[in-house]
CSV table of C-alpha atoms and ligand atoms in Angstrom, one decimal:
chain,number,residue,atom,x,y,z
H,1,UNK,CA,102.0,100.4,127.6
H,2,UNK,CA,99.1,98.9,126.1
H,3,UNK,CA,100.0,97.5,122.8
H,4,UNK,CA,102.7,95.7,121.2
H,5,UNK,CA,105.4,97.0,118.6
H,6,UNK,CA,107.4,95.4,116.3
H,7,UNK,CA,110.9,96.9,116.9
H,8,UNK,CA,113.0,95.3,114.1
H,9,UNK,CA,112.5,92.8,111.1
H,10,UNK,CA,115.3,90.5,109.8
H,11,UNK,CA,115.5,88.6,106.6
H,12,UNK,CA,117.3,85.7,105.0
H,13,UNK,CA,116.9,84.3,101.4
H,14,UNK,CA,118.1,81.0,100.3
H,15,UNK,CA,121.5,81.0,98.6
H,16,UNK,CA,120.6,79.9,94.8
H,17,UNK,CA,119.3,82.1,92.4
H,18,UNK,CA,117.0,80.5,90.0
H,19,UNK,CA,115.5,82.7,87.4
H,20,UNK,CA,112.6,82.0,84.8
H,21,UNK,CA,115.1,81.0,82.1
H,22,UNK,CA,116.7,78.4,84.5
H,23,UNK,CA,113.0,77.1,85.1
H,24,UNK,CA,112.5,76.9,81.3
H,25,UNK,CA,114.9,74.1,81.2
H,26,UNK,CA,113.1,71.8,83.6
H,27,UNK,CA,109.5,72.4,82.7
H,28,UNK,CA,107.8,73.9,79.4
H,29,UNK,CA,107.5,77.3,80.5
H,30,UNK,CA,109.2,80.9,79.7
H,31,UNK,CA,110.2,84.0,81.2
H,32,UNK,CA,107.6,85.8,79.2
H,33,UNK,CA,104.6,83.7,80.8
H,34,UNK,CA,106.0,83.7,84.1
H,35,UNK,CA,106.7,87.7,84.3
H,36,UNK,CA,103.4,88.7,82.7
H,37,UNK,CA,101.1,86.3,84.7
H,38,UNK,CA,103.1,86.6,88.0
H,39,UNK,CA,105.5,89.4,88.2
H,40,UNK,CA,108.2,87.0,89.4
H,41,UNK,CA,111.5,87.0,87.6
H,42,UNK,CA,113.5,84.8,89.9
H,43,UNK,CA,113.6,83.1,93.1
H,44,UNK,CA,116.1,81.8,95.7
H,45,UNK,CA,116.3,78.2,96.1
H,46,UNK,CA,117.9,76.5,99.1
H,47,UNK,CA,121.1,74.4,98.1
H,48,UNK,CA,121.6,72.8,101.7
H,49,UNK,CA,120.0,75.3,104.2
H,50,UNK,CA,117.1,73.8,106.1
H,51,UNK,CA,114.1,75.8,107.4
H,52,UNK,CA,115.8,76.1,110.7
H,53,UNK,CA,118.9,77.6,109.5
H,54,UNK,CA,116.7,80.5,107.4
H,55,UNK,CA,114.8,81.2,110.5
H,56,UNK,CA,118.1,81.4,112.5
H,57,UNK,CA,119.8,83.6,110.1
H,58,UNK,CA,116.6,85.7,109.7
H,59,UNK,CA,116.6,85.8,113.4
H,60,UNK,CA,120.2,86.8,113.9
H,61,UNK,CA,119.6,89.7,111.5
H,62,UNK,CA,116.6,91.0,113.5
H,63,UNK,CA,118.4,90.8,116.7
H,64,UNK,CA,121.4,92.6,115.4
H,65,UNK,CA,119.2,95.4,114.0
H,66,UNK,CA,117.4,95.7,117.2
H,67,UNK,CA,120.6,95.9,119.5
H,68,UNK,CA,118.6,94.0,122.2
H,69,UNK,CA,120.0,91.5,124.6
H,70,UNK,CA,118.8,88.2,123.0
H,71,UNK,CA,118.0,86.8,126.8
H,72,UNK,CA,115.1,89.0,126.7
H,73,UNK,CA,113.5,86.9,124.3
H,74,UNK,CA,110.8,84.8,126.2
H,75,UNK,CA,108.5,83.5,123.4
H,76,UNK,CA,109.4,82.1,120.1
H,77,UNK,CA,106.9,81.3,117.3
H,78,UNK,CA,108.0,80.1,114.1
H,79,UNK,CA,105.1,80.0,111.3
H,80,UNK,CA,106.0,77.4,108.6
H,81,UNK,CA,104.4,74.8,106.4
H,82,UNK,CA,107.7,73.3,105.7
H,83,UNK,CA,109.2,72.7,108.7
H,84,UNK,CA,112.6,70.3,108.9
H,85,UNK,CA,110.6,67.8,111.5
H,86,UNK,CA,107.1,67.8,112.7
H,87,UNK,CA,109.0,67.3,116.1
H,88,UNK,CA,111.1,68.8,117.3
H,89,UNK,CA,109.6,72.1,116.4
H,90,UNK,CA,111.4,74.4,114.2
H,91,UNK,CA,110.9,77.0,117.3
H,92,UNK,CA,112.7,74.8,119.6
H,93,UNK,CA,115.7,74.0,117.6
H,94,UNK,CA,115.7,77.8,116.7
H,95,UNK,CA,115.7,78.3,120.5
H,96,UNK,CA,118.8,76.2,120.9
H,97,UNK,CA,120.7,77.8,117.7
H,98,UNK,CA,120.3,81.3,119.4
H,99,UNK,CA,122.0,80.0,122.7
H,100,UNK,CA,118.5,80.5,124.7
H,101,UNK,CA,118.5,76.9,125.9
H,102,UNK,CA,118.8,77.7,129.5
H,103,UNK,CA,116.4,80.5,129.4
H,104,UNK,CA,112.6,80.2,130.3
H,105,UNK,CA,111.2,80.3,126.7
H,106,UNK,CA,107.7,79.4,125.2
H,107,UNK,CA,108.6,78.0,121.7
H,108,UNK,CA,106.3,76.5,119.0
H,109,UNK,CA,105.5,76.2,115.8
H,110,UNK,CA,102.4,77.6,114.0
H,111,UNK,CA,100.7,76.5,110.7
H,112,UNK,CA,98.0,79.0,109.0
H,113,UNK,CA,100.2,78.7,105.6
H,114,UNK,CA,100.7,81.8,103.9
H,115,UNK,CA,98.9,83.8,106.7
H,116,UNK,CA,101.0,82.0,109.4
H,117,UNK,CA,103.1,85.2,110.0
H,118,UNK,CA,100.0,87.3,110.5
H,119,UNK,CA,98.8,84.5,113.0
H,120,UNK,CA,102.0,84.6,115.0
H,121,UNK,CA,102.0,88.2,115.2
H,122,UNK,CA,98.3,88.1,116.6
H,123,UNK,CA,99.2,85.6,119.2
H,124,UNK,CA,102.4,87.1,120.2
H,125,UNK,CA,100.5,90.2,120.5
H,126,UNK,CA,98.3,88.6,123.0
H,127,UNK,CA,100.9,87.1,125.0
H,128,UNK,CA,102.8,90.2,125.3
H,129,UNK,CA,99.7,92.3,126.4
H,130,UNK,CA,98.8,89.7,129.1
H,131,UNK,CA,102.1,90.4,130.6
H,132,UNK,CA,103.4,87.0,130.5
H,133,UNK,CA,106.0,87.7,128.0
H,134,UNK,CA,108.5,90.5,127.5
H,135,UNK,CA,109.9,90.3,124.0
H,136,UNK,CA,108.5,87.9,121.4
H,137,UNK,CA,110.7,86.5,118.5
H,138,UNK,CA,108.3,85.8,115.4
H,139,UNK,CA,109.3,84.3,112.5
H,140,UNK,CA,108.0,83.2,109.1
H,141,UNK,CA,110.6,80.4,107.5
H,142,UNK,CA,110.0,78.2,104.7
H,143,UNK,CA,111.8,75.8,102.5
H,144,UNK,CA,109.1,75.1,99.8
H,145,UNK,CA,111.2,73.7,97.3
H,146,UNK,CA,111.0,70.6,99.2
H,147,UNK,CA,107.4,70.4,99.1
H,148,UNK,CA,107.0,71.1,95.1
H,149,UNK,CA,106.4,69.2,92.3
H,150,UNK,CA,109.2,70.1,89.9
H,151,UNK,CA,107.1,68.8,87.0
H,152,UNK,CA,104.2,70.8,87.8
H,153,UNK,CA,104.6,74.1,85.7
H,154,UNK,CA,101.5,75.3,87.4
H,155,UNK,CA,103.2,75.6,90.9
H,156,UNK,CA,106.8,75.1,90.6
H,157,UNK,CA,107.4,78.6,88.9
H,158,UNK,CA,105.7,80.5,91.9
H,159,UNK,CA,107.7,79.5,94.9
H,160,UNK,CA,110.9,80.4,96.8
H,161,UNK,CA,112.7,79.5,100.0
H,162,UNK,CA,113.5,82.4,102.6
H,163,UNK,CA,112.6,83.7,106.1
H,164,UNK,CA,111.4,86.8,107.8
H,165,UNK,CA,111.9,87.5,111.4
H,166,UNK,CA,110.3,90.2,113.7
H,167,UNK,CA,111.1,91.2,117.1
H,168,UNK,CA,108.0,92.3,119.3
H,169,UNK,CA,107.8,94.0,122.7
H,170,UNK,CA,105.3,95.8,125.0
H,171,UNK,CA,104.7,99.6,124.0
H,172,UNK,CA,102.6,102.6,123.7
H,173,UNK,CA,102.2,102.4,119.9
H,174,UNK,CA,102.6,99.4,117.5
H,175,UNK,CA,99.5,97.3,116.5
H,176,UNK,CA,96.4,99.2,116.5
H,177,UNK,CA,94.2,96.5,114.7
H,178,UNK,CA,94.2,92.8,113.8
H,179,UNK,CA,92.1,90.4,112.1
H,180,UNK,CA,92.2,86.9,111.3
H,181,UNK,CA,89.8,84.4,109.6
H,182,UNK,CA,89.4,80.7,108.1
H,183,UNK,CA,87.3,78.7,106.1
H,184,UNK,CA,87.9,75.0,105.7
H,185,UNK,CA,85.4,74.2,103.0
H,186,UNK,CA,87.7,75.3,100.0
H,187,UNK,CA,90.6,73.6,101.5
H,188,UNK,CA,91.5,71.1,98.6
H,189,UNK,CA,92.3,74.3,96.3
H,190,UNK,CA,95.6,74.4,98.2
H,191,UNK,CA,97.0,71.2,99.8
H,192,UNK,CA,100.2,69.9,100.9
H,193,UNK,CA,99.6,66.3,102.3
H,194,UNK,CA,101.1,64.9,105.4
H,195,UNK,CA,101.5,61.3,106.1
H,196,UNK,CA,99.2,59.0,104.7
H,197,UNK,CA,96.9,56.9,107.1
H,198,UNK,CA,98.9,53.6,107.3
H,199,UNK,CA,98.6,51.5,110.3
H,200,UNK,CA,97.7,47.7,111.1
H,201,UNK,CA,94.3,49.5,112.2
H,202,UNK,CA,93.3,51.5,109.5
H,203,UNK,CA,91.8,50.7,106.1
H,204,UNK,CA,94.5,51.0,103.5
H,205,UNK,CA,93.8,54.2,101.4
H,206,UNK,CA,95.4,55.1,98.1
H,207,UNK,CA,98.6,57.0,99.1
H,208,UNK,CA,97.9,60.6,98.3
H,209,UNK,CA,99.9,62.8,96.2
H,210,UNK,CA,102.9,64.1,98.6
H,211,UNK,CA,103.6,67.3,96.9
H,212,UNK,CA,101.9,70.5,96.9
H,213,UNK,CA,98.7,71.0,94.6
H,214,UNK,CA,96.7,74.0,94.0
H,215,UNK,CA,93.7,75.3,91.8
H,216,UNK,CA,95.4,78.5,90.6
H,217,UNK,CA,92.1,80.1,89.5
H,218,UNK,CA,90.3,79.4,92.6
H,219,UNK,CA,92.7,80.7,94.8
H,220,UNK,CA,93.6,83.8,92.5
H,221,UNK,CA,89.6,84.4,93.4
H,222,UNK,CA,89.9,83.7,97.0
H,223,UNK,CA,92.9,85.9,97.4
H,224,UNK,CA,91.3,88.9,95.9
H,225,UNK,CA,88.4,88.6,98.3
H,226,UNK,CA,90.6,87.9,101.3
H,227,UNK,CA,92.6,91.1,100.9
H,228,UNK,CA,89.6,93.3,100.3
H,229,UNK,CA,87.9,91.6,103.4
H,230,UNK,CA,91.0,92.0,105.7
H,231,UNK,CA,91.5,95.6,104.6
H,232,UNK,CA,87.8,96.6,104.9
H,233,UNK,CA,87.7,94.8,108.6
H,234,UNK,CA,91.1,96.4,109.8
H,235,UNK,CA,90.0,99.9,108.7
H,236,UNK,CA,86.5,99.5,110.1
H,237,UNK,CA,87.7,98.2,113.6
H,238,UNK,CA,90.6,100.9,114.1
H,239,UNK,CA,88.4,103.7,112.5
H,240,UNK,CA,91.5,104.7,110.4
H,241,UNK,CA,91.0,105.9,106.8
H,242,UNK,CA,93.0,104.4,104.0
H,243,UNK,CA,94.5,107.8,103.3
H,244,UNK,CA,96.2,107.2,106.6
H,245,UNK,CA,97.9,104.1,105.6
H,246,UNK,CA,101.4,104.9,104.2
H,247,UNK,CA,102.1,101.2,103.1
H,248,UNK,CA,100.3,97.9,102.6
H,249,UNK,CA,102.5,95.2,102.6
H,250,UNK,CA,100.7,92.2,101.1
H,251,UNK,CA,101.8,88.5,101.0
H,252,UNK,CA,103.8,88.3,97.9
H,253,UNK,CA,101.9,85.6,95.5
H,254,UNK,CA,101.3,87.4,92.4
H,255,UNK,CA,101.4,90.9,91.1
H,256,UNK,CA,98.4,90.4,89.2
H,257,UNK,CA,96.2,89.8,92.5
H,258,UNK,CA,97.6,93.1,93.7
H,259,UNK,CA,96.6,95.0,90.5
H,260,UNK,CA,93.2,93.5,90.6
H,261,UNK,CA,93.0,94.4,94.4
H,262,UNK,CA,94.1,98.0,93.9
H,263,UNK,CA,91.4,98.4,91.3
H,264,UNK,CA,88.7,96.8,93.5
H,265,UNK,CA,89.6,98.8,96.5
H,266,UNK,CA,90.8,102.1,94.7
H,267,UNK,CA,93.8,102.0,96.7
H,268,UNK,CA,96.5,103.3,94.5
H,269,UNK,CA,98.9,100.5,93.1
H,270,UNK,CA,102.0,102.5,94.5
H,271,UNK,CA,101.0,102.0,98.1
H,272,UNK,CA,101.4,98.4,97.8
H,273,UNK,CA,105.0,97.3,98.5
H,274,UNK,CA,106.2,94.1,96.3
H,275,UNK,CA,109.7,92.5,96.2
H,276,UNK,CA,108.2,89.1,94.7
H,277,UNK,CA,109.9,89.8,91.4
H,278,UNK,CA,113.1,88.8,93.4
H,279,UNK,CA,111.8,86.0,95.9
H,280,UNK,CA,108.6,84.7,94.5
H,281,UNK,CA,106.0,83.3,96.7
H,282,UNK,CA,107.9,82.4,100.2
H,283,UNK,CA,104.6,81.5,102.0
H,284,UNK,CA,104.7,82.4,105.8
H,285,UNK,CA,108.2,84.0,105.0
H,286,UNK,CA,106.8,86.5,102.5
H,287,UNK,CA,105.3,89.5,104.5
H,288,UNK,CA,108.4,89.5,107.1
H,289,UNK,CA,111.1,89.7,104.3
H,290,UNK,CA,109.0,92.2,102.4
H,291,UNK,CA,108.5,94.4,105.7
H,292,UNK,CA,112.6,94.0,106.4
H,293,UNK,CA,113.3,95.0,102.9
H,294,UNK,CA,110.9,98.0,103.1
H,295,UNK,CA,112.6,98.8,106.4
H,296,UNK,CA,115.9,98.7,104.9
H,297,UNK,CA,114.9,100.8,101.8
H,298,UNK,CA,113.8,103.7,104.2
H,299,UNK,CA,110.1,103.2,103.1
H,300,UNK,CA,108.9,103.2,106.7
H,301,UNK,CA,109.5,106.4,108.9
H,302,UNK,CA,108.5,106.8,112.6
H,303,UNK,CA,104.7,107.3,113.0
H,304,UNK,CA,104.0,105.6,109.9
H,305,UNK,CA,100.7,103.4,109.7
H,306,UNK,CA,101.5,100.0,107.9
H,307,UNK,CA,99.0,97.5,106.8
H,308,UNK,CA,100.3,93.9,106.6
H,309,UNK,CA,97.9,91.4,105.0
H,310,UNK,CA,98.0,87.7,104.1
H,311,UNK,CA,96.0,84.8,102.8
H,312,UNK,CA,96.7,81.3,102.0
H,313,UNK,CA,96.0,77.7,102.6
H,314,UNK,CA,93.3,76.5,105.1
H,315,UNK,CA,91.9,78.8,103.6
H,316,UNK,CA,93.3,81.4,106.1
H,317,UNK,CA,93.5,85.2,105.7
H,318,UNK,CA,94.1,88.2,107.9
H,319,UNK,CA,96.0,91.4,108.8
H,320,UNK,CA,97.2,93.9,111.2
H,321,UNK,CA,97.6,97.6,111.2
H,322,UNK,CA,100.8,98.7,112.8
H,323,UNK,CA,102.1,102.2,113.6
H,324,UNK,CA,106.0,102.4,113.6
I,1,UT7,O1,100.3,81.6,98.6
I,1,UT7,C1,98.8,81.5,98.0
I,1,UT7,C2,98.9,80.6,96.9
I,1,UT7,N1,98.9,80.7,95.5
I,1,UT7,C3,98.4,81.9,95.0
I,1,UT7,O2,98.1,82.8,95.4
I,1,UT7,C4,98.4,81.7,93.2
I,1,UT7,C5,96.9,82.1,93.1
I,1,UT7,N2,96.7,81.9,91.4
I,1,UT7,C6,97.6,82.4,90.4
I,1,UT7,O3,98.6,83.3,90.8
I,1,UT7,C7,97.5,82.2,89.1
I,1,UT7,O4,96.3,81.3,88.8
I,1,UT7,C8,98.5,81.1,88.4
I,1,UT7,C9,99.8,82.0,88.1
I,1,UT7,C10,98.9,80.0,89.3
I,1,UT7,C11,98.3,80.7,87.0
I,1,UT7,O5,97.8,82.1,86.0
I,1,UT7,P1,96.5,82.0,85.2
I,1,UT7,O6,96.3,83.2,84.5
I,1,UT7,O7,95.5,81.6,86.4
I,1,UT7,O8,96.8,80.8,84.4
I,1,UT7,P2,95.9,79.3,84.1
I,1,UT7,O9,96.0,78.4,85.2
I,1,UT7,O10,94.4,79.8,83.6
I,1,UT7,O11,96.6,78.9,82.6
I,1,UT7,C12,96.6,79.4,81.6
I,1,UT7,C13,97.3,78.7,80.5
I,1,UT7,C14,97.2,77.2,80.5
I,1,UT7,O12,97.1,76.6,79.3
I,1,UT7,P3,95.6,76.6,78.3
I,1,UT7,O13,94.9,75.6,79.0
I,1,UT7,O14,95.2,78.0,78.3
I,1,UT7,O15,96.6,76.2,77.0
I,1,UT7,C15,98.2,76.5,81.5
I,1,UT7,O16,98.4,75.2,81.3
I,1,UT7,O17,98.7,78.8,81.2
I,1,UT7,C16,99.3,77.2,80.9
I,1,UT7,N3,100.4,77.4,82.1
I,1,UT7,C17,101.5,77.9,81.8
I,1,UT7,N4,102.3,78.1,80.5
I,1,UT7,C18,103.4,78.4,80.5
I,1,UT7,C19,100.2,77.2,83.5
I,1,UT7,N5,101.4,77.5,84.0
I,1,UT7,C20,102.4,77.7,83.0
I,1,UT7,C21,103.8,78.0,83.0
I,1,UT7,N6,104.4,78.5,81.8
I,1,UT7,N7,104.4,77.9,84.1
């Protein structure tokens, strides 16, 4: 029992379906541009559900699929860049919603943008291997629709709202390699501002824009580098050949990024699992949402080695190889 295994994956998508045609009524865009440049056909946007609500739905789905007693969960990590509050944390509110308030649970939010779920898996893995935690609930949950400038056609067509939740426990097999990395120097290419400096003791700065901004071209280049770098590092450290990986589940940002990576790494496109045409980019939710759907679709069998890989704001990137 020297590693940590994902025993179930749950998902929740926001209720309202927004098609590319719907967006063409809001900004100057069209289905042809969005589909061909990104691979996205539609996304789910929240009507009245919060980030905590989506996290709760995905978590209940994971708990039900696993059949475990929820009272054995003693660590909750929620990866998010769109929390309902800075405090309380989404993780603490999720603990309450799950009825685990009377239990000894370590609960906190984690921000590594779209790599958030990977970072959270890595942290949970270390907690579990240390022996201080029996079972961990690791969730990526986002309501990015509240962070988006709906007048900016360069970003508003890309994102969606949803959540993915994983249950992890100590096991003989499971995580075989993990890798994360970060680089702060190019951080202004993908920005979601927090509160402006504004106290009686600070110089008044111009209020920064409050919505997400992105230099799409730069992030595209970074993404292809980050996915390749992660795959190379994971294969090297685990001594696993790419032929032994049955599925690669990347952060779901843009189908063209994956086509480029496929050419660059010579990994066949069919090996990459994509469901972004239905959900768009759900940031830290996307890998969990995709994993849950791949499992529901019967694409992952016992013994399969699956590579999860994320990249995003920070800039951050990383991945894990997991044997199911
Ligand atoms: O989670 C990680 C975060 N994000 C990403 O991974 C995103 C990475 N980047 C991308 O996916 C792509 O760069 C985008 C999809 C954002 C943009 O695609 P692109 O092929 O890099 O297009 P572009 O930004 O170079 O824009 C090309 C043209 C421009 O018009 P002009 O200057 O050539 O006349 C844009 O104004 O497309 C225009 N454009 C649009 N046209 C119709 C930009 N957005 C739209 C739009 N509809 N929604």
